Coordinates of C-alpha atoms in Angstrom, one line a residue:
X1 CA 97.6 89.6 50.3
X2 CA 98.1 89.2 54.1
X3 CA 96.5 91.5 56.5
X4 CA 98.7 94.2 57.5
X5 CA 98.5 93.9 61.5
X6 CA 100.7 97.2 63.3
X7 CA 101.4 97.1 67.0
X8 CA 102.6 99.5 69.1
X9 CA 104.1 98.5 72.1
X10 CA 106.1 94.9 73.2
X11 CA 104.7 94.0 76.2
X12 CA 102.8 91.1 77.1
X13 CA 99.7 92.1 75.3
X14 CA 101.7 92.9 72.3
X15 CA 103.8 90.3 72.4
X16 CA 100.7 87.8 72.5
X17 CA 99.2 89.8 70.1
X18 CA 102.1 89.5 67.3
X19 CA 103.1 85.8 67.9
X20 CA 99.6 85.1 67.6
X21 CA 98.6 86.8 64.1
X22 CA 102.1 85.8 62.8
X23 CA 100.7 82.5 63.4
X24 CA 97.6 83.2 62.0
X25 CA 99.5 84.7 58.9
X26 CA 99.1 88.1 59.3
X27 CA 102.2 90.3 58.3
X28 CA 102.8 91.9 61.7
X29 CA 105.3 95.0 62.8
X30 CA 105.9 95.0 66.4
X31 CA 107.3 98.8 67.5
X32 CA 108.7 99.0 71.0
X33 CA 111.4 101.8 72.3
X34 CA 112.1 100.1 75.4
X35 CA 112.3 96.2 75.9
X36 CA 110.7 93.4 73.9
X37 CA 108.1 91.8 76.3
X38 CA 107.2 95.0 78.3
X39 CA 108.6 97.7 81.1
X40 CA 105.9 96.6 83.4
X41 CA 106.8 93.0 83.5
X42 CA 110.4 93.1 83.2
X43 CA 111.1 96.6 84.5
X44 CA 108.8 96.2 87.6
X45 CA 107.4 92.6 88.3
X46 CA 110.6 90.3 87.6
X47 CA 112.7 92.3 89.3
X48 CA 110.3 93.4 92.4
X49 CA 110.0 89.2 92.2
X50 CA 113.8 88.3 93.0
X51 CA 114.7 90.9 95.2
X52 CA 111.6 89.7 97.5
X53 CA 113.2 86.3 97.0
X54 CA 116.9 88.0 98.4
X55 CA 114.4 89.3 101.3
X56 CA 113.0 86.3 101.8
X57 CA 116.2 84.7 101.6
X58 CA 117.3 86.7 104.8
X59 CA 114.0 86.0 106.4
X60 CA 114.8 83.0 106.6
X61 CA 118.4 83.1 107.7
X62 CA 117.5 85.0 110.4
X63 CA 115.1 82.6 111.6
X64 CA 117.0 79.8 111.3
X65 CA 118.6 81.2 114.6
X66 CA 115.3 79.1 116.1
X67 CA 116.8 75.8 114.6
X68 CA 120.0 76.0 116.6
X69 CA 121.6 77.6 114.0
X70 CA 124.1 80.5 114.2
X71 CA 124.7 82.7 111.0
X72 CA 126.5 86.1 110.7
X73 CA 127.5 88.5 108.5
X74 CA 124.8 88.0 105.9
X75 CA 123.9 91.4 104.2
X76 CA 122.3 92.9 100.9
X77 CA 124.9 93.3 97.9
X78 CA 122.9 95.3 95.5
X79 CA 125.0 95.1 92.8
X80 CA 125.0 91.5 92.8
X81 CA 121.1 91.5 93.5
X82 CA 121.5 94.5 90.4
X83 CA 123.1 92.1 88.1
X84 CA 121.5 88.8 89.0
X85 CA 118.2 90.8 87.5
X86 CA 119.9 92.0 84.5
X87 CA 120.6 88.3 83.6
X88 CA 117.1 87.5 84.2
X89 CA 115.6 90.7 81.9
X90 CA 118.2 89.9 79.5
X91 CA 117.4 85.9 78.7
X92 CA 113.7 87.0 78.9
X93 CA 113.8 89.2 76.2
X94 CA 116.4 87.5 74.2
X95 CA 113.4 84.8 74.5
X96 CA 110.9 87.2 73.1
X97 CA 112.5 88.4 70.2
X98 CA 113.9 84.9 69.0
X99 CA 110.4 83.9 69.5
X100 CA 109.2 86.9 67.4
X101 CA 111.9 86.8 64.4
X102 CA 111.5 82.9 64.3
X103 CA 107.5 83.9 63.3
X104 CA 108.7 86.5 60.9
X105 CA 107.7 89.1 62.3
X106 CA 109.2 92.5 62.0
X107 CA 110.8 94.2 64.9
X108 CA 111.4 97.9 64.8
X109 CA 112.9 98.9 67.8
X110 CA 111.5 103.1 68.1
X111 CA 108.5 104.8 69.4
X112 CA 105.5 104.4 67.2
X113 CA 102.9 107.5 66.3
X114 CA 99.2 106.9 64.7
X115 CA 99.4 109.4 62.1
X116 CA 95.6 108.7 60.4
X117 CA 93.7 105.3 60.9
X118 CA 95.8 103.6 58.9
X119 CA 99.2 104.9 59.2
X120 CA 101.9 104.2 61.8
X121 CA 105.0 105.9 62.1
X122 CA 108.0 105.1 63.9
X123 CA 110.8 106.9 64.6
X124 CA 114.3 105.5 65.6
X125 CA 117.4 106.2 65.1
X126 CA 117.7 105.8 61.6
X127 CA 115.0 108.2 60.8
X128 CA 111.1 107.8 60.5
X129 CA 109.9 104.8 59.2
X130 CA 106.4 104.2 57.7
X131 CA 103.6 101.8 57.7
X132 CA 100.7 101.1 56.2
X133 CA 98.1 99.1 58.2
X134 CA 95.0 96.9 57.9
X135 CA 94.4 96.6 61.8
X136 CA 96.2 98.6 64.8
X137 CA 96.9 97.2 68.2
X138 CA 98.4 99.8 70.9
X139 CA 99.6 98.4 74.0
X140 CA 101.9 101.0 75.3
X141 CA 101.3 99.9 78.8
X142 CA 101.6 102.6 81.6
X143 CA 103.8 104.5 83.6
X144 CA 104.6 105.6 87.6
X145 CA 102.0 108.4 88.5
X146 CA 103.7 111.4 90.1
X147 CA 101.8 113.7 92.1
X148 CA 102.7 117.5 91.3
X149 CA 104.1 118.4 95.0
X150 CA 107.2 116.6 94.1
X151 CA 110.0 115.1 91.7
X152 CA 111.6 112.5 91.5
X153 CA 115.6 112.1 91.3
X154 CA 115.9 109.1 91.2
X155 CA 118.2 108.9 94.3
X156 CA 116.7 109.8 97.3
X157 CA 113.1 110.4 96.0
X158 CA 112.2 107.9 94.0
X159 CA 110.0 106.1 91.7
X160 CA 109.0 102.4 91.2
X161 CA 111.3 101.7 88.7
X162 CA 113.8 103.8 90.4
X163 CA 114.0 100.9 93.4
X164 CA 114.7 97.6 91.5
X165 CA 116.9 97.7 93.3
X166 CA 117.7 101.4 94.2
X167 CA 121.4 102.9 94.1
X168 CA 121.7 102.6 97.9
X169 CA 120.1 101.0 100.8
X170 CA 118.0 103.4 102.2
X171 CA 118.4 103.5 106.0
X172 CA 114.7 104.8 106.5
X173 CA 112.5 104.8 103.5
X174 CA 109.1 106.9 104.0
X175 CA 106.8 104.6 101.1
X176 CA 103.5 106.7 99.7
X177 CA 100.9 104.0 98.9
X178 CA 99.5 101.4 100.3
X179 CA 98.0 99.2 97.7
X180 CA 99.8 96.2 96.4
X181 CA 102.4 97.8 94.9
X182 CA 103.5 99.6 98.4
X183 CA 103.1 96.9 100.9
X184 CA 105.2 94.9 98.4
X185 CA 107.6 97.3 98.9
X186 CA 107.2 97.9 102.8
X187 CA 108.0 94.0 103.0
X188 CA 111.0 94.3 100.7
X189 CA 112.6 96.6 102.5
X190 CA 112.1 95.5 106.0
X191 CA 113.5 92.3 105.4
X192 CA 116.3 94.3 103.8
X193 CA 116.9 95.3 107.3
X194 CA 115.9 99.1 106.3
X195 CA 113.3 101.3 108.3
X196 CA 110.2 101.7 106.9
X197 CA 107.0 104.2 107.1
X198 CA 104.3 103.4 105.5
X199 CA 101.4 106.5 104.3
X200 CA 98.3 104.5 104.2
X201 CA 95.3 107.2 103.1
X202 CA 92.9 104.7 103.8
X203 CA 91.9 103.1 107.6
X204 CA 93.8 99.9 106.3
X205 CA 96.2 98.9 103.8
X206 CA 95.0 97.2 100.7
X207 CA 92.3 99.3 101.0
X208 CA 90.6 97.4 97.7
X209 CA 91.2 94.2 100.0
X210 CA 89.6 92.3 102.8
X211 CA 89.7 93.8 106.1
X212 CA 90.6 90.4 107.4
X213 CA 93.9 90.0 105.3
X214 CA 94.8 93.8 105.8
X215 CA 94.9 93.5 109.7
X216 CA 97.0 90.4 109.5
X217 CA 99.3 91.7 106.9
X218 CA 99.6 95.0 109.3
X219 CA 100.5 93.1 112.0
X220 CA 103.0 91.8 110.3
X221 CA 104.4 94.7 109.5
X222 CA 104.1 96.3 113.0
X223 CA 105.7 93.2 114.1
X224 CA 108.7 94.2 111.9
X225 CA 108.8 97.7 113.3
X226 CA 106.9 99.4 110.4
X227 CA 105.5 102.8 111.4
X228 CA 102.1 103.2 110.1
X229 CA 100.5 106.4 109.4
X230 CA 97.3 105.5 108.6
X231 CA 94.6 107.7 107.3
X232 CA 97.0 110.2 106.5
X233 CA 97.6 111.9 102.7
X234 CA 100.8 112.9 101.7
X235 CA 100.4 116.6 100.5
X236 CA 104.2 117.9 100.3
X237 CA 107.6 116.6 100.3
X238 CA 110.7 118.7 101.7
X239 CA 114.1 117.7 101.4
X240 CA 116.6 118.0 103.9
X241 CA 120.3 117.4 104.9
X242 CA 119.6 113.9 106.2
X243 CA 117.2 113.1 103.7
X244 CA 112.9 113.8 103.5
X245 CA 110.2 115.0 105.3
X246 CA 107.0 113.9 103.5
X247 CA 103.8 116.7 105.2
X248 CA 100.6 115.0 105.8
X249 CA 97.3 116.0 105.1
X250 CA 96.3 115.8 108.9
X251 CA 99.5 118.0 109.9
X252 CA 101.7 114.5 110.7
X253 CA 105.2 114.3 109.1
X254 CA 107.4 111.9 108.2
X255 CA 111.2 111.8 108.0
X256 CA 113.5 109.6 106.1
X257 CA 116.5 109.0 104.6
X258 CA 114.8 108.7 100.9
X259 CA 110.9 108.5 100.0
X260 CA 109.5 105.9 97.5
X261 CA 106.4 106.9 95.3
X262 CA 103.9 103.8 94.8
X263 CA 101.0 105.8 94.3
X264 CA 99.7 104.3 91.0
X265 CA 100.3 103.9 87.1
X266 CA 98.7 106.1 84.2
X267 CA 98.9 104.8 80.5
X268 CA 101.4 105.9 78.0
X269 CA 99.1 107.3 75.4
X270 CA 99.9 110.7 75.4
X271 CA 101.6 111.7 71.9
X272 CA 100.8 108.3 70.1
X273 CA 98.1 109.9 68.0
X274 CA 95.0 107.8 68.6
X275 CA 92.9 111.3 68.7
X276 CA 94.0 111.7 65.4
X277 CA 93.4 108.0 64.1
X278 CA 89.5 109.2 65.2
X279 CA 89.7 107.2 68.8
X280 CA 87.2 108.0 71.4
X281 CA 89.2 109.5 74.3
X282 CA 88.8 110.3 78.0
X283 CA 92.1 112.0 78.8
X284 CA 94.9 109.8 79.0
X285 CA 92.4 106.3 78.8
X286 CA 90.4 105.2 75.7
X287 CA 86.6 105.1 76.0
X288 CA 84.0 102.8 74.6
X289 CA 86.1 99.3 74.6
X290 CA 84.0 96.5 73.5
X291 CA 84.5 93.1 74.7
X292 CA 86.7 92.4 71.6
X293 CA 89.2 95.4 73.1
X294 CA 88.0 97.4 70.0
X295 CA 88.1 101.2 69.8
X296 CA 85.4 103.0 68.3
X297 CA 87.5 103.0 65.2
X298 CA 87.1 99.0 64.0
X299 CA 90.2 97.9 63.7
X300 CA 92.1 99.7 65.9
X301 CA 92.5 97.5 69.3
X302 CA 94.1 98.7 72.9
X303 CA 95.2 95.9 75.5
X304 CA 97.3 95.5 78.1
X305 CA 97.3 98.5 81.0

């Protein structure tokens, strides 16, 4: 009898995971609720990819003005920078789940609950559906961290995922985070054409970085016309007729037309029952991984973030 392999969650990790034991000749269930081959990579990173390609795309037009070249009227088209990463998200996991069902393994497409250490439910749309299982993997990836001083609407405060691309240009965005995620965005939008502040708690952005590469990169930005407030912590957000004002730890604000959130991710465990499959917990992340990416519980595995 094959082993029974359960995964929860189609991201990379799962993805790799399932292709790989299918292989192997495990009988393998893949649940995912969202998109076969992960939120994270085709929600955030392909599409954060192209639309720094459209920026750099302007970049570039703009400095072509130093060849001897004249060009006008190029601008942002966000629905057709919206679509062209639909097409992209769409082949990719039209890829992933050919891939998948070419390997035999079973797709369930709802969101997937340990019940005990051996027992996975999912429910979709058709009801619950049960399975029995010899070895668990969850890789339910993570999610945009929101502080509790404000909320998101997804239109002029926004999240991440909320600004790939966003439902209008902002004319001044105030970004919140300056790791890799923020400066990202900082460079996005400046090339956009958009005004940008930038709250970097730290002396320096990329504060996990070298000091070396976070002085040129804020040059850069400075060099765009990026306001940097730097050592400042964004405590409070207030909305206003033209927009936000994001309040400052240090008593500096910050006023925009919309306010992006790039503070950080926290995993998607909450309500996917590993404390009842017996899984060593510490809040929302799992304790005691081994090198193996093994729980405390044997067979039950965690990957991806």
């Amino acid at each position: 009898m094959s082993l029974r392999f359960v995964i929860i969650g189609g991201g990379p990790a799962g993805t790799q995971a399932a292709t790989s034991a299918a292989r192997l000749g495990a009988d393998v269930t893949l649940i995912e609720r969202d998109i076969v081959g992960g939120a994270a990579h085709l929600w955030d990173c392909v599409p954060s990819k192209a639309m720094i390609a459209t920026g750099g795309r302007l970049d570039a037009i703009e400095e072509s003005m130093g060849m001897g070249l004249e060009v006008a009227g190029a601008r942002v088209d966000l629905e057709r920078v919206r679509e062209r990463i639909q097409g992209i998200t769409t082949r990719l996991e039209r890829h992933n789940r050919t891939l998948l069902e070419s390997q035999g393994v079973n797709l369930v497409r709802g969101t997937g609950r340990l019940v005990d250490d051996h027992t996975v439910v999912a429910e979709t749309e058709d009801g619950p559906l049960t399975f029995g299982a010899d070895a668990i993997m969850v890789s339910t990836g993570s999610r945009p961290r929101i502080p509790d001083w404000v909320e998101p609407d997804g239109t002029v405060v926004l999240t991440t995922r909320d600004a790939y691309p966003p439902k209008v240009l902002p004319e001044h965005v105030v970004v919140i985070g300056s790791g890799v995620t923020g400066v990202e965005f900082v460079h996005m939008f400046s090339s956009f054409g958009c005004k940008v502040t930038l709250i970097v708690s730290r002396q320096q952005v990329l504060p996990a970085k070298d000091p070396e590469v976070a002085a040129v990169l804020e040059d850069d930005f400075l060099a765009r016309g990026v306001r940097l407030y730097k050592g400042a912590r964004a405590v409070g957000l207030e909305r206003t007729d033209a927009g936000v004002v994001v309040r400052c730890d240090d008593g500096r604000s910050a006023e925009g037309s919309h306010c992006l959130l790039a503070i950080g991710s926290i995993p998607n465990t909450d309500g996917i029952g590993l404390q009842d499959a017996g899984v060593a917990m510490d809040g929302p992340w799992v304790k005691d991984l081994d090198h193996h990416l093994r729980t405390n519980v044997g067979h039950i595995y965690v990957a991806g973030d």
